[in-house]
Amino acid sequence: MEFHDFSTLAATARLHDLAVNPYDLTRPAALNPGRIGSYRSSACGFDLLYAAQRLDDQVLAALQDLADEAGLVDQFLAMKRGAVMNRIQGYESENRQVLHTACRDIFSSTPLSPEATCQAKEQLAALRRFLADLEQGRIVNHRGESFTTMVQVGIGGSDLGPRALYLALKRYRLPGRSARFLSNVDPDDAVAVLADLDLSRTLINVVSKSGSTLETLTNERLVRSALERAGLDPARHLVSVTGAGSPMDDPRRYLASFHMFDYIGGRYSATSMVGGVTLGFALGHDGFVEILRGAHAMDTAAEERDIRGNVPLLMALIGIWNHNFLGHVTLAVLPYSQALLRFPAHLQQCDMESNGKSVTRGGHRVGYLTGPVVWGEPGTNGQHAFYQLLHQGTTVVPVEFIGFRQSQYGEDLVVSGTTSQEKLVANMLAQSLGLARGRNHENPNQRFAGNRPNSILIADRLTPYSMGALLALYENKIAFQGFTWNINSFDQEGVQLGKILAGRLLEQLAAEKEGKTGPLAGESAELNLLRAAGGIG
Ligand code: G6Q
């Protein structure tokens, strides 16, 4: 497959021309009923309302040309069919397929990548047996009691997605089941996570694709020793999820072991066993399958070539319009749902680790902006905090709002004529309009410039199905943006560097404790920084 350089595409030049005079959202009737009604696309229960973006039909037509010229849907299909997309031509690279979509292609009679989907089905069947053993009392603790809690030990991709989804879906937990997450090597985090926990009724799920991550291996040791101190046999309490053949791939050390595969990147692994074991424990097998069903539906919707009928692609292109053509370097994702508290953190990784790149897939330095800085927090809390900058700051921050028409629990109260859920959603809609239209005022301090682009994603309710769809929507949006920029969205050299950097300092500390010299030379910045930081530990 031939990849085109973003800066040389005819559509790119056209979009630069159009960006000279973008749609003015502050004009009277700029947000007229026709525009609000027609700038709306739907997929898998989500409606994308994008009237408050600074674009018009001409821009949309040019974005469609961009999608066609860069072959974005073709690249997406090639990815799903198992093309080796994780590579930099002519240079050493991971050189792998990118097949997280295969984990959820299990509902199709003709999966696009049959071998990977077959492996996903095998793992899912193993998970189903494990969960049934727990449910039916074949796996119990030494006193014959059932397990009530699972602690997932993992970091980065082996933590953020599963944690965000668990928090989003706690409402659907099986009775008596819960999960916690231990990621940081900060010992205080371990103390906090293990506090008030009945270890005798707890399973520890150690998750590491590489099986060699410092934080995870350290925390595994820490948890094993906590179990031993409580007189418990770690072999009855620990399960693992790791890459086939990794240093952790030793079933004798675990009660149960599950695999993930090298064609699934860490940050795209929430729908593999990396998310499956803990989410399955908490929500049940069927709950996890519902997440996969929603994700699969969105993966299918992302194959549509008409950008107005393909929400992930449309969101990717609107993002590129804001970023590369209107020059907005950051993106806020603001869920009006407290359950989505950690979803922006997951997106922060998924987006910035994927598209925070400076070389093309051909190994050349890019001559344009790639991934934006992504961040966010739930509304309405954010309104009482950082929205000031969104409205009146000197940096224009495009926003993606996410909301739901109904609450998860359905327990609500009418106060002053409206329910809390109505107040929540009304606030989101009001913010969208305020950012777009601004406000004129004689007092400059009370003037709002407007023209702050934003979209609203809204669905009926946050459920396992809609969560799966939302997860896949963003994964696919991020992949489409990477394809457009002609970068490799699937490696993470920056993370690898971090894994190496601390090594020599730790070697030095360990050597000094034994009264030895250590590997660091007296004039090295590492040693001097260690000395300046003082007595660590
Ligand atoms: C994700 C990254 C990174 C990774 C963690 C944990 O895409 O590669 O966040 O997930 O470093 O790695 P392990 O799962 O190998 O422990």
XYZ file of C-alpha atoms and ligand atoms in Angstrom:
553
model
C 0.000 0.000 0.000
C 1.344 3.396 -0.975
C 1.136 6.195 1.604
C 0.875 9.863 0.674
C 2.513 12.762 2.424
C -0.157 14.906 4.089
C 1.444 18.181 3.014
C 1.444 17.281 -0.691
C -2.247 16.349 -1.024
C -4.454 18.572 -3.191
C -7.132 18.558 -0.464
C -4.576 19.885 2.031
C -3.904 22.915 -0.157
C -7.634 23.497 -0.614
C -8.234 23.302 3.136
C -5.458 25.839 3.779
C -7.292 28.235 1.418
C -10.604 27.660 3.164
C -9.012 28.180 6.586
C -8.301 31.818 5.745
C -11.936 32.610 6.377
C -13.544 29.918 8.527
C -17.246 29.868 9.413
C -18.037 32.592 11.937
C -20.095 31.143 14.775
C -20.628 34.562 16.344
C -22.669 36.018 13.448
C -26.415 36.384 14.086
C -28.209 33.173 13.054
C -24.886 31.370 12.585
C -26.366 28.507 14.574
C -29.696 28.444 12.736
C -32.117 25.500 13.028
C -31.189 24.177 9.558
C -27.505 24.004 10.456
C -28.072 22.443 13.884
C -30.388 19.848 12.327
C -28.187 18.911 9.402
C -24.755 18.994 11.050
C -25.523 15.797 12.860
C -24.257 12.239 12.219
C -25.089 9.028 14.016
C -23.502 5.665 14.755
C -24.251 2.838 17.198
C -26.598 4.913 19.331
C -24.368 8.015 19.416
C -25.323 11.286 17.748
C -22.549 13.677 16.852
C -23.762 17.286 16.814
C -21.159 19.420 15.106
C -22.942 22.661 14.152
C -20.667 24.469 16.623
C -17.550 23.696 14.568
C -16.040 26.444 12.391
C -16.806 24.683 9.110
C -19.363 24.706 6.313
C -20.326 22.472 3.382
C -17.252 23.538 1.385
C -14.944 22.497 4.205
C -16.811 19.218 4.610
C -16.418 18.533 0.890
C -12.681 19.227 1.113
C -12.400 16.966 4.164
C -14.155 14.236 2.172
C -11.566 14.761 -0.578
C -8.824 14.505 2.003
C -10.245 11.199 3.269
C -10.481 9.845 -0.287
C -7.108 11.118 -1.452
C -5.284 9.725 1.594
C -7.243 6.455 1.308
C -8.258 6.585 4.965
C -10.961 3.918 4.852
C -8.760 1.685 2.683
C -5.989 1.983 5.254
C -8.436 1.172 8.035
C -9.635 -1.918 6.169
C -6.034 -2.964 5.475
C -5.321 -2.629 9.213
C -8.326 -4.787 10.088
C -7.261 -7.388 7.528
C -3.843 -7.716 9.137
C -1.510 -5.505 7.068
C 1.778 -4.751 8.843
C 0.900 -1.144 9.786
C 3.202 -0.854 12.808
C 6.420 -0.055 10.953
C 8.724 2.664 9.658
C 9.893 1.847 6.166
C 13.626 1.240 5.885
C 14.284 1.407 9.647
C 14.214 -1.034 12.503
C 10.706 -0.935 13.961
C 8.182 -3.174 15.683
C 7.107 -4.421 12.268
C 3.786 -5.842 13.425
C 0.182 -6.211 12.419
C -2.347 -4.035 14.267
C -5.302 -6.216 15.124
C -7.118 -5.020 18.236
C -10.270 -4.946 16.089
C -9.975 -8.743 15.694
C -10.829 -9.132 19.425
C -14.324 -7.925 18.677
C -14.765 -9.305 15.179
C -16.085 -12.411 16.958
C -19.675 -11.626 15.980
C -19.002 -11.827 12.263
C -19.309 -15.106 10.326
C -16.505 -13.904 8.040
C -13.988 -12.096 10.278
C -11.535 -9.881 8.431
C -8.532 -11.447 10.132
C -9.678 -15.026 10.837
C -6.568 -16.269 12.641
C -6.448 -13.400 15.142
C -10.191 -13.612 15.755
C -9.827 -17.344 16.346
C -7.172 -16.651 18.999
C -9.457 -14.025 20.563
C -12.308 -16.561 20.691
C -10.053 -19.139 22.369
C -9.064 -16.639 25.060
C -12.673 -15.599 25.553
C -13.705 -19.250 25.929
C -10.953 -19.752 28.533
C -12.193 -16.655 30.368
C -15.746 -17.948 30.273
C -14.632 -21.254 31.880
C -12.645 -19.401 34.533
C -15.592 -17.132 35.367
C -17.972 -20.113 35.503
C -15.550 -21.889 37.888
C -15.611 -18.833 40.139
C -19.372 -18.514 39.885
C -20.080 -22.183 40.555
C -17.660 -22.511 43.452
C -15.011 -24.647 41.733
C -12.422 -21.913 42.361
C -12.587 -20.749 45.990
C -10.197 -19.624 48.697
C -8.605 -21.929 51.274
C -11.715 -21.660 53.446
C -13.985 -22.582 50.555
C -15.293 -19.011 50.185
C -15.879 -17.197 46.923
C -13.682 -14.339 45.703
C -15.261 -10.904 45.875
C -12.521 -8.514 44.697
C -10.011 -8.457 41.871
C -6.975 -6.170 41.982
C -5.518 -5.514 38.532
C -1.779 -4.905 38.733
C -0.512 -3.284 35.530
C 0.463 0.107 34.146
C -0.051 2.226 31.017
C -2.012 0.241 28.455
C -2.338 -2.575 30.984
C -4.179 -0.230 33.330
C -5.760 2.909 31.872
C -8.353 1.449 29.492
C -9.545 -1.337 31.822
C -9.654 1.099 34.766
C -11.610 3.724 32.791
C -14.100 1.096 31.624
C -14.515 -0.437 35.064
C -15.266 2.951 36.613
C -17.662 3.748 33.771
C -19.552 0.497 34.240
C -19.500 -0.063 38.012
C -23.252 0.291 37.979
C -23.504 -3.062 36.120
C -21.315 -5.084 38.531
C -22.398 -8.557 39.583
C -23.673 -8.552 43.178
C -20.814 -8.647 45.659
C -18.072 -8.144 43.056
C -15.672 -5.209 42.771
C -12.267 -4.349 41.343
C -9.330 -2.133 42.247
C -6.274 -1.120 40.254
C -2.639 -0.872 41.266
C -0.378 0.739 38.700
C 2.137 3.181 40.140
C 5.390 1.988 41.688
C 4.686 4.567 44.404
C 4.539 2.441 47.587
C 1.866 4.737 49.003
C -0.420 3.773 46.101
C 0.008 0.110 47.036
C -0.820 0.867 50.668
C -3.942 2.771 49.617
C -5.123 0.094 47.175
C -4.565 -2.778 49.604
C -6.039 -0.938 52.597
C -9.308 -2.355 54.000
C -9.059 -5.315 51.655
C -9.875 -8.843 52.736
C -6.941 -10.458 50.933
C -8.323 -13.908 51.609
C -11.228 -13.148 49.239
C -9.161 -11.236 46.692
C -7.741 -12.294 43.341
C -4.707 -10.425 42.020
C -4.655 -10.075 38.236
C -1.121 -9.254 37.078
C -1.244 -7.781 33.572
C 1.824 -7.100 31.472
C 2.177 -7.701 27.751
C 5.968 -7.700 27.921
C 6.093 -9.428 31.299
C 9.064 -7.229 32.155
C 7.722 -3.840 33.248
C 9.475 -2.565 36.377
C 6.388 -1.166 38.104
C 4.256 -4.240 37.508
C 6.900 -6.784 38.500
C 7.681 -4.757 41.634
C 4.019 -4.520 42.580
C 3.530 -8.243 41.921
C 6.322 -8.964 44.426
C 4.783 -6.534 46.882
C 1.355 -8.158 46.635
C 2.810 -11.671 46.871
C 4.582 -10.698 50.055
C 1.379 -9.137 51.467
C -0.448 -12.413 50.776
C 2.319 -14.427 52.443
C 2.295 -12.170 55.477
C -1.448 -12.833 55.735
C -0.728 -16.585 55.692
C -2.176 -17.025 52.192
C -0.740 -19.025 49.299
C -0.107 -16.642 46.340
C -0.612 -19.516 43.882
C -4.304 -19.596 44.927
C -4.762 -15.857 44.471
C -2.773 -14.694 41.438
C -3.855 -14.806 37.815
C -1.915 -13.374 34.894
C -2.418 -11.830 31.484
C 0.725 -11.603 29.403
C 2.184 -11.980 25.932
C 2.700 -15.556 24.813
C 6.331 -16.456 25.587
C 7.015 -13.420 27.852
C 9.053 -13.829 31.075
C 5.713 -13.851 32.935
C 4.282 -16.635 30.793
C 4.656 -19.348 33.446
C 1.286 -20.961 34.275
C 2.783 -22.791 37.299
C 3.028 -19.477 39.175
C -0.612 -18.539 38.661
C -4.061 -19.872 39.385
C -5.034 -19.063 35.795
C -3.154 -17.508 32.867
C -4.426 -15.667 29.827
C -2.665 -14.456 26.715
C -2.563 -11.368 24.602
C -0.689 -11.195 21.330
C 1.982 -8.976 19.798
C -0.450 -7.596 17.210
C -2.426 -5.804 19.963
C -0.825 -2.598 21.229
C -1.017 -1.919 24.979
C -3.192 1.184 24.658
C -5.544 -0.650 22.274
C -5.808 -3.721 24.498
C -8.854 -2.990 26.685
C -11.005 -5.356 24.598
C -8.427 -8.167 24.783
C -7.842 -10.211 27.928
C -5.986 -7.160 29.301
C -9.416 -5.698 30.024
C -11.396 -8.910 29.744
C -10.317 -10.662 32.934
C -11.067 -7.847 35.385
C -14.100 -6.546 33.497
C -15.403 -10.114 33.144
C -14.875 -10.709 36.869
C -16.752 -7.520 37.760
C -19.492 -7.462 35.115
C -19.721 -11.143 34.216
C -18.902 -12.757 30.891
C -22.028 -11.367 29.231
C -21.240 -7.834 30.402
C -17.791 -8.009 28.827
C -19.247 -9.453 25.608
C -21.633 -6.486 25.444
C -18.606 -4.161 25.486
C -17.152 -6.148 22.588
C -20.483 -5.999 20.743
C -20.579 -2.208 20.980
C -16.951 -1.931 19.876
C -17.569 -4.247 16.931
C -20.569 -2.195 15.823
C -18.406 0.949 15.835
C -15.585 -0.826 13.965
C -18.126 -1.698 11.269
C -19.537 1.840 11.182
C -15.989 3.120 10.652
C -15.822 1.367 7.265
C -18.271 3.843 5.671
C -16.638 6.010 2.987
C -19.011 8.987 3.236
C -17.517 11.023 6.067
C -20.925 12.279 7.165
C -21.997 8.673 7.709
C -18.837 7.682 9.574
C -18.641 9.304 13.023
C -15.065 8.225 13.941
C -13.774 9.423 10.566
C -15.727 12.677 10.725
C -14.422 13.390 14.227
C -10.882 12.634 13.058
C -11.201 15.045 10.139
C -12.828 17.799 12.200
C -9.922 17.380 14.614
C -7.475 17.794 11.739
C -9.344 20.874 10.495
C -9.046 22.469 13.950
C -5.451 21.372 14.481
C -3.657 21.638 11.148
C -5.700 24.331 9.444
C -7.104 26.546 12.220
C -3.956 26.059 14.325
C -5.485 24.889 17.631
C -2.872 22.722 19.295
C -4.874 21.129 22.091
C -8.152 19.252 22.554
C -10.343 18.958 25.642
C -12.593 15.906 25.978
C -15.247 16.787 28.545
C -17.664 14.037 29.572
C -20.852 15.119 31.318
C -20.895 11.833 33.172
C -19.042 11.261 36.406
C -18.698 7.582 35.491
C -16.391 8.631 32.632
C -14.025 10.216 35.150
C -10.946 8.329 33.896
C -11.909 8.113 30.222
C -10.009 11.328 29.329
C -6.926 9.835 31.011
C -7.268 6.755 28.830
C -7.668 8.940 25.735
C -4.673 10.977 26.787
C -2.595 7.833 26.460
C -4.359 6.383 23.453
C -4.142 9.615 21.463
C -0.852 11.144 22.583
C 1.125 7.894 22.647
C -0.242 6.997 19.231
C 0.041 10.300 17.442
C 2.737 12.156 19.378
C 5.199 11.408 16.565
C 7.575 13.447 14.415
C 8.559 11.104 11.600
C 6.451 9.762 8.776
C 6.041 6.080 8.008
C 8.740 6.696 5.411
C 11.203 7.773 8.134
C 11.203 11.494 7.217
C 10.634 14.369 9.606
C 7.058 15.658 9.306
C 6.536 19.236 8.164
C 3.176 19.731 9.893
C 1.539 19.289 13.287
C 0.697 15.744 14.384
C -1.238 14.708 17.522
C -2.747 17.425 19.740
C -2.351 17.704 23.505
C -5.434 15.907 24.852
C -6.890 16.375 28.312
C -10.189 16.599 30.146
C -12.317 16.193 33.236
C -16.024 15.646 33.724
C -18.517 18.504 33.628
C -20.143 20.191 35.369
C -17.175 20.076 37.783
C -14.869 21.536 35.128
C -17.183 24.518 34.690
C -16.282 25.597 38.211
C -12.591 25.216 37.469
C -10.768 25.487 34.134
C -13.631 26.505 31.804
C -12.653 30.124 32.454
C -9.687 29.597 30.132
C -11.889 27.844 27.568
C -14.157 30.888 27.409
C -11.755 33.800 27.764
C -8.180 32.506 27.647
C -5.735 33.385 24.873
C -5.416 29.741 23.762
C -8.408 28.455 21.824
C -9.186 24.917 22.998
C -11.523 22.882 20.776
C -13.836 20.715 22.865
C -15.472 17.320 22.444
C -18.390 17.049 24.858
C -19.773 13.593 25.702
C -23.178 13.218 27.346
C -26.099 10.868 27.950
C -29.812 11.587 27.937
C -30.477 9.264 30.860
C -28.554 8.515 34.031
C -27.216 5.035 34.766
C -29.144 4.408 37.989
C -32.318 6.265 37.070
C -32.518 7.589 40.642
C -33.160 11.295 40.425
C -35.124 14.137 41.950
C -36.991 17.107 40.504
C -35.678 20.320 42.055
C -36.931 23.670 40.737
C -38.745 21.903 37.921
C -35.901 19.769 36.525
C -34.086 16.543 37.366
C -30.356 16.440 38.081
C -29.833 14.601 34.793
C -31.635 17.412 32.948
C -29.459 19.954 34.730
C -26.342 18.008 33.730
C -27.222 17.782 30.032
C -28.580 21.343 29.857
C -25.285 22.606 31.223
C -23.392 20.729 28.520
C -25.581 22.170 25.745
C -25.322 25.663 27.211
C -21.527 25.452 27.339
C -21.417 24.365 23.721
C -23.433 27.410 22.660
C -21.534 29.795 24.928
C -18.167 28.732 23.570
C -19.366 28.977 19.985
C -21.342 32.233 20.065
C -19.494 34.190 22.728
C -21.034 37.312 24.201
C -20.675 40.953 23.417
C -20.421 43.361 26.323
C -19.323 46.921 26.879
C -17.097 45.758 29.740
C -14.103 44.016 28.083
C -13.690 41.755 31.079
C -17.189 40.408 30.536
C -16.773 39.984 26.796
C -16.515 36.477 25.323
C -14.940 36.234 21.889
C -16.755 33.017 20.886
C -15.722 30.978 17.863
C -14.411 28.273 20.197
C -15.145 25.147 18.147
C -16.830 22.194 19.785
C -18.920 19.076 19.129
C -21.334 17.094 21.246
C -21.506 13.303 21.304
C -24.731 12.174 22.902
C -26.272 8.743 23.482
C -29.195 7.463 25.542
C -27.291 5.851 28.407
C -23.824 4.730 29.404
C -24.045 0.914 29.234
C -21.503 -1.839 28.453
C -22.606 -1.652 24.794
C -22.355 2.139 24.483
C -19.053 2.145 26.403
C -17.628 -0.381 23.932
C -18.850 1.746 21.044
C -17.364 4.920 22.564
C -14.015 3.229 23.169
C -13.822 1.987 19.585
C -15.016 5.355 18.260
C -11.963 7.044 19.784
C -9.550 4.229 18.893
C -10.683 4.482 15.277
C -10.639 8.281 15.286
C -7.035 8.206 16.486
C -6.046 5.651 13.825
C -7.694 7.750 11.079
C -5.739 10.812 12.194
C -2.484 8.862 12.190
C -3.230 7.580 8.669
C -3.880 11.161 7.540
C -0.576 12.389 8.968
C 1.184 9.326 7.529
C 2.729 8.464 10.890
C 2.983 5.155 12.720
C 0.333 5.405 15.455
C 1.174 1.994 16.861
C 4.688 2.153 18.320
C 5.874 4.042 21.454
C 9.608 4.691 21.478
C 9.036 7.428 24.083
C 7.697 4.840 26.549
C 10.556 2.453 25.803
C 13.049 5.241 26.540
C 11.413 5.824 29.923
C 11.751 2.122 30.697
C 15.534 2.340 30.049
C 16.313 5.733 31.622
C 15.709 4.856 35.290
C 17.706 1.626 35.063
C 21.200 3.089 35.641
C 20.092 5.253 38.560
C 18.511 2.244 40.240
C 21.664 0.186 39.645
C 23.675 2.941 41.309
C 21.347 3.098 44.340
C 21.416 -0.691 44.742
C 25.246 -0.774 44.508
C 25.686 2.040 47.048
C 23.492 0.204 49.551
C 25.966 -2.678 49.377
C 28.893 -0.292 49.823
C 29.981 -0.690 46.188
C 30.865 2.052 43.701
C 28.057 1.642 41.153
C 28.100 2.254 37.399
C 27.755 6.073 37.396
C 30.865 8.247 37.005
C 31.468 11.209 39.356
C 30.949 13.837 36.659
C 27.776 12.267 35.223
C 24.576 14.294 35.401
C 22.783 11.200 36.729
C 25.025 10.867 39.765
C 25.002 14.599 40.482
C 21.232 14.751 40.246
C 20.968 11.787 42.621
C 23.231 13.626 45.088
C 21.235 16.863 44.694
C 17.946 15.041 45.316
C 19.315 13.821 48.654
C 18.637 10.626 50.602
C 15.954 8.833 48.576
C 13.912 6.034 50.102
C 1.001 1.140 25.480
C 2.372 1.283 25.912
C 2.589 1.243 27.411
C 2.484 -0.155 27.996
C 2.981 -0.132 29.435
C 2.879 -1.478 30.104
O 0.636 1.134 24.334
O 3.175 0.376 25.273
O 1.719 2.090 28.096
O 1.175 -0.623 27.944
O 4.309 0.311 29.466
O 3.550 -2.441 29.365
P 3.378 -3.965 29.688
O 1.962 -4.349 29.423
O 4.331 -4.662 28.780
O 3.722 -4.149 31.135
